[in-house]
XYZ file of C-alpha atoms in Angstrom:
460
model
C 15.009 -26.360 31.843
C 16.831 -29.456 33.089
C 19.891 -30.378 31.023
C 21.044 -33.983 30.572
C 24.209 -35.286 28.924
C 24.193 -38.874 27.676
C 27.535 -40.506 26.916
C 27.236 -43.130 24.192
C 24.775 -43.518 21.307
C 24.212 -47.253 21.552
C 20.754 -48.676 22.145
C 20.798 -47.825 25.892
C 21.836 -44.209 25.362
C 19.439 -43.642 22.473
C 16.538 -45.219 24.367
C 17.218 -43.113 27.464
C 17.371 -39.953 25.339
C 14.168 -40.880 23.529
C 12.160 -41.449 26.705
C 13.467 -38.240 28.237
C 12.421 -36.380 25.086
C 8.946 -37.912 25.385
C 8.749 -36.239 28.795
C 9.919 -32.831 27.631
C 13.643 -33.138 28.361
C 15.967 -32.703 25.387
C 19.128 -34.593 26.294
C 22.398 -34.158 24.399
C 23.940 -37.453 23.274
C 27.725 -37.557 22.817
C 29.169 -40.335 20.645
C 32.889 -40.777 19.987
C 32.301 -42.745 16.779
C 30.995 -41.407 13.503
C 27.757 -43.387 13.699
C 25.048 -44.305 16.172
C 24.040 -47.794 17.267
C 27.143 -48.992 19.103
C 27.681 -52.694 18.403
C 24.431 -52.813 16.430
C 25.179 -52.469 12.742
C 23.388 -53.912 9.707
C 24.558 -53.638 6.120
C 23.292 -55.036 2.830
C 26.139 -56.208 0.604
C 25.723 -58.000 -2.735
C 22.173 -58.875 -1.788
C 23.121 -60.298 1.636
C 22.094 -58.628 4.895
C 25.101 -58.724 7.212
C 24.776 -58.104 10.949
C 28.014 -56.882 12.529
C 26.578 -57.466 15.990
C 23.285 -58.862 17.317
C 20.889 -60.194 14.690
C 17.725 -60.503 16.779
C 15.781 -58.924 19.593
C 14.849 -61.617 22.083
C 11.357 -61.288 23.470
C 8.752 -58.565 23.584
C 7.396 -56.624 26.546
C 5.082 -53.619 26.997
C 7.957 -51.096 26.919
C 9.517 -52.511 23.753
C 6.087 -52.853 22.168
C 5.256 -49.228 22.938
C 8.584 -48.079 21.540
C 8.046 -49.970 18.273
C 4.583 -48.473 17.953
C 5.714 -44.900 18.609
C 8.578 -45.223 16.119
C 6.268 -46.763 13.477
C 8.438 -49.878 13.302
C 5.794 -52.576 13.698
C 5.247 -52.887 9.942
C 9.011 -53.176 9.385
C 9.535 -55.957 11.921
C 9.670 -59.650 11.093
C 9.312 -62.569 13.467
C 11.772 -65.422 13.475
C 10.229 -68.233 11.482
C 8.491 -70.556 13.940
C 9.991 -73.867 12.731
C 13.486 -72.430 13.135
C 13.534 -72.494 16.919
C 15.262 -75.885 16.948
C 18.984 -75.981 17.562
C 21.589 -78.428 16.342
C 24.538 -79.470 18.511
C 27.781 -80.927 17.168
C 29.094 -84.106 18.760
C 31.622 -86.492 17.322
C 31.751 -84.646 14.022
C 27.995 -84.975 13.468
C 25.009 -82.676 13.875
C 22.334 -83.707 16.363
C 19.062 -81.814 16.743
C 18.317 -80.745 20.293
C 15.586 -83.163 21.442
C 12.251 -81.436 21.852
C 10.218 -84.344 23.206
C 10.569 -87.399 25.428
C 10.620 -89.654 22.374
C 13.347 -87.570 20.729
C 15.352 -87.646 23.963
C 15.239 -91.448 24.072
C 16.399 -91.846 20.471
C 18.920 -88.997 20.203
C 22.612 -89.791 19.895
C 23.544 -86.390 21.293
C 23.887 -88.026 24.725
C 25.303 -91.396 25.670
C 23.195 -93.859 27.653
C 24.970 -92.888 30.871
C 24.495 -89.217 29.986
C 20.758 -89.740 29.500
C 20.451 -91.614 32.794
C 22.275 -88.785 34.561
C 19.979 -86.180 32.977
C 16.955 -88.197 34.122
C 18.202 -87.911 37.710
C 17.914 -84.113 37.603
C 14.507 -83.906 39.384
C 15.989 -85.772 42.349
C 19.114 -83.634 42.778
C 18.929 -81.431 45.855
C 18.853 -77.682 45.219
C 22.133 -75.904 45.824
C 22.960 -73.366 48.507
C 21.563 -70.005 47.287
C 24.277 -68.183 49.223
C 27.050 -69.906 47.293
C 27.867 -68.436 43.884
C 28.552 -71.025 41.193
C 29.894 -70.916 37.679
C 27.530 -72.017 34.919
C 29.669 -75.117 34.359
C 29.610 -76.077 38.051
C 25.839 -75.539 38.226
C 25.283 -77.593 35.065
C 27.525 -80.452 36.213
C 25.754 -80.567 39.570
C 22.265 -80.615 38.084
C 22.760 -82.186 34.641
C 26.028 -84.083 34.793
C 29.127 -83.708 32.642
C 27.374 -84.260 29.304
C 24.587 -81.861 30.225
C 27.199 -79.242 30.986
C 29.267 -79.882 27.858
C 26.412 -80.257 25.365
C 23.493 -78.237 26.792
C 24.390 -75.198 28.871
C 28.048 -74.889 27.895
C 27.471 -74.274 24.160
C 24.896 -71.583 24.940
C 27.444 -69.654 27.001
C 30.327 -70.012 24.536
C 28.260 -69.076 21.483
C 25.478 -66.680 22.473
C 27.311 -64.923 25.318
C 30.915 -65.308 24.060
C 31.732 -66.587 27.525
C 33.627 -69.284 29.369
C 31.200 -71.577 31.267
C 33.864 -72.309 33.882
C 33.923 -68.614 34.829
C 30.463 -67.308 33.913
C 28.250 -66.767 36.962
C 24.938 -68.618 37.010
C 23.600 -66.018 39.453
C 24.373 -63.005 37.295
C 24.272 -64.411 33.750
C 21.430 -66.939 34.002
C 19.591 -65.841 37.120
C 16.364 -67.381 35.822
C 17.787 -70.912 36.001
C 19.056 -70.368 39.525
C 15.651 -69.041 40.600
C 13.836 -71.981 38.998
C 16.010 -74.379 40.977
C 15.318 -72.588 44.259
C 11.567 -72.179 43.691
C 10.770 -75.624 42.297
C 13.596 -77.787 43.613
C 14.692 -78.793 40.122
C 14.901 -77.416 36.598
C 12.657 -80.075 35.071
C 9.871 -79.473 37.598
C 10.216 -75.731 37.069
C 10.030 -75.988 33.276
C 7.013 -78.303 33.548
C 5.265 -75.785 35.800
C 6.029 -72.958 33.350
C 4.781 -75.003 30.382
C 1.496 -75.698 32.152
C 1.120 -72.014 33.009
C 1.681 -71.039 29.362
C -0.889 -73.608 28.269
C -3.474 -72.172 30.684
C -2.821 -68.670 29.367
C -2.961 -69.707 25.703
C -5.651 -67.770 23.880
C -6.149 -65.232 26.677
C -3.686 -62.770 25.131
C -2.651 -62.065 21.545
C 0.419 -64.058 20.573
C 3.691 -62.154 20.561
C 6.788 -63.216 18.729
C 9.470 -64.244 21.196
C 12.267 -63.373 18.786
C 12.156 -60.770 16.035
C 14.196 -58.431 13.886
C 13.490 -56.086 10.974
C 13.560 -56.577 7.231
C 16.707 -54.462 7.028
C 18.271 -55.665 10.264
C 18.445 -54.655 13.914
C 20.012 -51.304 12.992
C 16.511 -50.275 11.896
C 15.722 -49.773 15.589
C 18.726 -47.610 16.444
C 18.352 -45.643 13.192
C 14.749 -44.830 14.092
C 15.766 -43.708 17.573
C 18.579 -41.586 16.133
C 16.214 -40.003 13.590
C 13.896 -38.996 16.423
C 16.842 -37.364 18.227
C 18.945 -36.229 15.247
C 19.447 -32.618 16.305
C 20.545 -33.674 19.801
C 23.274 -36.172 18.835
C 26.921 -35.118 18.612
C 28.907 -37.651 16.575
C 32.708 -37.836 16.502
C 32.640 -36.209 19.923
C 34.343 -38.078 22.758
C 33.734 -37.238 26.409
C 37.153 -37.057 28.069
C 36.385 -35.563 31.480
C 33.510 -35.221 33.941
C 33.741 -32.714 36.793
C 31.086 -32.242 39.444
C 30.579 -29.088 41.498
C 27.720 -27.398 43.303
C 26.325 -26.132 39.994
C 26.199 -29.576 38.395
C 28.403 -31.358 35.883
C 31.006 -29.877 33.573
C 31.416 -32.199 30.593
C 34.615 -31.837 28.579
C 34.467 -33.232 25.060
C 37.017 -33.605 22.298
C 36.246 -33.324 18.603
C 38.649 -32.703 15.713
C 41.461 -32.393 18.255
C 39.769 -29.513 20.079
C 38.358 -29.645 23.608
C 35.171 -27.841 24.607
C 33.155 -27.710 27.820
C 29.451 -27.585 28.587
C 27.458 -27.696 31.822
C 24.689 -30.176 32.592
C 22.503 -31.013 35.568
C 22.615 -34.755 34.972
C 24.894 -37.262 33.246
C 23.869 -40.709 31.988
C 26.834 -42.897 31.090
C 26.166 -45.783 28.685
C 29.645 -46.499 27.291
C 31.302 -49.913 27.902
C 32.869 -50.420 31.317
C 36.444 -50.533 30.004
C 35.906 -47.062 28.513
C 34.202 -45.749 31.638
C 37.049 -46.986 33.839
C 39.465 -44.892 31.756
C 37.296 -41.766 31.899
C 38.559 -38.936 34.112
C 35.889 -38.240 36.730
C 36.020 -35.651 39.536
C 35.525 -36.267 42.374
C 37.617 -39.391 41.898
C 36.044 -42.773 42.550
C 37.392 -46.306 42.578
C 36.529 -47.948 39.262
C 38.867 -50.923 39.669
C 36.073 -53.546 39.538
C 34.849 -52.004 36.279
C 38.274 -52.150 34.652
C 38.509 -55.857 35.516
C 35.421 -56.833 33.501
C 36.511 -58.839 30.487
C 35.294 -58.011 26.967
C 36.803 -60.841 24.887
C 37.540 -60.583 21.152
C 35.071 -62.134 18.738
C 35.058 -62.709 14.997
C 31.872 -62.967 12.961
C 32.281 -64.494 9.531
C 29.369 -64.181 7.104
C 29.519 -66.730 4.291
C 27.157 -66.917 1.337
C 26.653 -70.041 -0.770
C 24.398 -71.047 -3.623
C 21.666 -73.236 -2.172
C 22.764 -76.262 -4.189
C 26.236 -76.052 -2.601
C 24.788 -76.879 0.833
C 23.473 -80.406 1.255
C 22.038 -79.797 4.724
C 18.404 -78.682 4.961
C 19.373 -75.735 7.232
C 16.139 -76.244 9.134
C 16.426 -74.671 12.550
C 18.013 -71.572 13.982
C 21.663 -72.462 14.382
C 24.213 -75.079 15.230
C 26.346 -74.859 18.354
C 29.815 -76.358 18.532
C 30.729 -77.285 22.139
C 34.218 -76.303 23.234
C 35.006 -79.956 24.014
C 34.726 -80.732 20.286
C 37.920 -78.738 19.672
C 36.777 -76.943 16.503
C 37.522 -73.345 15.486
C 33.803 -72.591 15.277
C 31.657 -71.834 18.294
C 28.351 -71.432 16.458
C 26.789 -70.960 13.044
C 23.563 -69.013 12.653
C 21.403 -70.094 9.714
C 20.644 -66.436 8.990
C 18.644 -66.923 5.800
C 16.543 -69.632 7.470
C 15.642 -67.470 10.457
C 14.562 -64.270 8.679
C 13.479 -63.383 5.141
C 15.528 -61.229 2.758
C 18.881 -62.194 4.297
C 20.292 -63.653 1.067
C 19.675 -63.321 -2.676
C 17.184 -65.683 -4.286
C 18.717 -69.138 -4.583
C 21.434 -68.453 -1.996
C 21.896 -68.969 1.743
C 23.693 -66.936 4.403
C 25.585 -68.552 7.285
C 26.913 -66.305 10.063
C 29.733 -67.949 12.003
C 31.006 -67.056 15.480
C 34.644 -67.613 16.396
C 36.509 -66.767 19.584
C 35.060 -65.306 22.746
C 36.383 -65.899 26.249
C 36.714 -69.654 25.745
C 39.033 -69.315 22.723
C 40.122 -65.682 22.190
C 43.156 -66.449 20.023
C 40.980 -67.970 17.284
C 39.064 -64.698 16.934
C 42.303 -62.917 16.096
C 43.249 -65.121 13.152
C 43.821 -63.269 9.843
C 40.787 -63.351 7.558
C 42.364 -65.784 5.085
C 43.211 -68.357 7.775
C 39.886 -67.852 9.513
C 37.885 -68.459 6.340
C 39.868 -71.625 5.599
C 39.409 -72.959 9.149
C 35.676 -72.244 9.232
C 35.042 -73.808 5.826
C 37.049 -76.835 6.962
C 34.748 -77.154 9.992
C 31.517 -76.393 8.132
C 32.062 -78.565 5.075
C 31.473 -82.027 6.587
C 28.782 -80.812 9.002
C 26.584 -79.041 6.453
C 27.670 -81.035 3.392
C 29.086 -77.981 1.639
C 30.819 -78.235 -1.713
C 32.942 -75.559 -3.347
C 33.898 -72.134 -2.083
C 31.604 -69.399 -0.744
C 30.264 -66.855 -3.204
C 30.246 -64.159 -0.512
C 32.615 -63.494 2.408
C 32.516 -60.766 5.043
C 34.721 -60.891 8.149
C 33.783 -58.682 11.105
C 36.219 -58.478 14.029
C 35.237 -57.112 17.445
C 38.213 -56.505 19.711
C 35.746 -56.015 22.588
C 32.573 -58.086 22.343
C 30.289 -58.602 25.341
C 30.853 -57.933 29.053
C 31.542 -61.160 30.906
C 29.288 -61.751 33.906
C 31.878 -63.914 35.626
C 31.787 -65.267 39.173
C 32.219 -62.294 41.489
C 30.303 -59.930 39.188
C 28.445 -58.682 42.243
C 31.482 -56.484 42.967
C 30.932 -54.775 39.619
C 27.278 -54.072 40.328
C 28.150 -52.791 43.802
C 30.729 -50.451 42.263
C 28.128 -49.097 39.831
C 25.612 -48.542 42.624
C 28.283 -46.876 44.764
C 29.210 -44.482 41.966
C 25.577 -43.527 41.427
C 25.103 -42.971 45.164
C 28.271 -40.893 45.622
C 28.063 -38.823 42.435
C 24.928 -36.634 42.461
C 23.069 -36.639 39.175
C 25.213 -39.454 37.727
C 23.503 -42.524 36.266
C 24.647 -45.613 34.361
C 22.877 -47.803 31.822
C 23.977 -50.539 29.465
C 24.342 -54.243 28.814
C 26.428 -54.650 31.970
C 23.506 -54.186 34.378
C 20.448 -56.262 33.515
C 21.647 -58.556 30.736
C 23.556 -58.384 27.477
C 20.704 -58.755 24.987
C 19.414 -55.886 22.858
C 16.159 -55.869 24.791
C 17.964 -55.840 28.142
C 20.070 -52.869 27.010
C 16.953 -51.107 25.741
C 15.137 -51.675 29.037
C 18.204 -50.492 30.951
C 18.050 -47.199 29.040
C 14.341 -46.864 29.721
C 14.711 -47.690 33.426
C 17.516 -45.153 33.786
C 15.410 -42.463 32.115
C 12.680 -43.280 34.643
C 15.120 -42.843 37.510
C 16.255 -39.491 36.148
C 12.651 -38.333 35.786
C 11.793 -39.518 39.295
C 14.437 -37.174 40.715
C 12.786 -34.246 38.942
C 9.114 -34.826 39.722
C 7.273 -36.595 42.545
C 4.563 -38.099 40.315
C 5.010 -41.631 38.942
C 6.703 -41.968 35.579
C 5.446 -44.513 33.046
């Protein structure tokens, strides 16, 4: 019987273990913390559903769909409310809805006249050199102009990805945009082509929600995976050393201050890169590029208000606050507008994001100062009166891996380690994207690779 050790019980590790189990291989999952799920954590407090990490799963695909079906989670899922897909952007102390039509673009005050004229030039801007790696900010300025960079792409990076647009790599973080430019010559022509393709396909396939969660939060997914693997998960057990020899891998773990060893044929590592870089591995390998990947601090501040305290309609998904606006906030998710059962009847839940690579010091503010600063920012924008009836501050000292310019060195290092260390594999949100779905698919793909080394027949 083949033995597999999986380091880390986040969504990648749990998914890899689950798919291996489906193919008759019972992997052992080691988790240093006292719970599974990694950064995914959902908790209901005083009638509010608080997400300590991601609050949605972006997109659906055959693998994710199959997983939901096998875990009996389809009935527990809930799609993001369709009208909420609109975003609001802050400029000049006011909220402006992201224009969704040509008419809205003409009338919006989100962009100045010169900014609109520059955006309209986008189809005529020559495609960039595909061999030259650009930051997201440089790409956006080249294609969309300064305002397009500051008020379109920039806020997405600072809020959703906790990144710095001046350092984030367009090639590694937003590869799709770079590919659209190269294939179609411009973003606008590419988006028009994609819209026409979607229109042609409309009605040929059942509609799938692009964004979804669960009634009790994203942790529902990792809990279901953990339940399916419960007797193969070792909590409060940190892997401190990996040693390879002709017989396979000796995995040294530490629990309750005591070290123990066990032998495995294969190791799948899914812990964050800063933890992996500190892990003792024999034979030794250069993990310098991994240790250089930034995981900036991030604060999430959940605030509950009575509905009558908030004058804004809260229609839409969220509001983004561009870095150039100089506010403490980077984004506010209208949690109770996006999904049902996020707040008690007659109340609303706002989840606020502070910090990230563009402003790490703000994330580290004490709770009292952070609450005051956020309410000061939110009040005029959302027409809030009075104090919140619910407050929960969640601080992440390491948030998301930063796919900065030069990230190719990181991916090369990962591939080199897998090539030089027999039976060693890596999966996580540092390979194919940082979203929950990307991490899930990374775990599935890694399980496939492990299975392909054991049997010649194709693996689903």
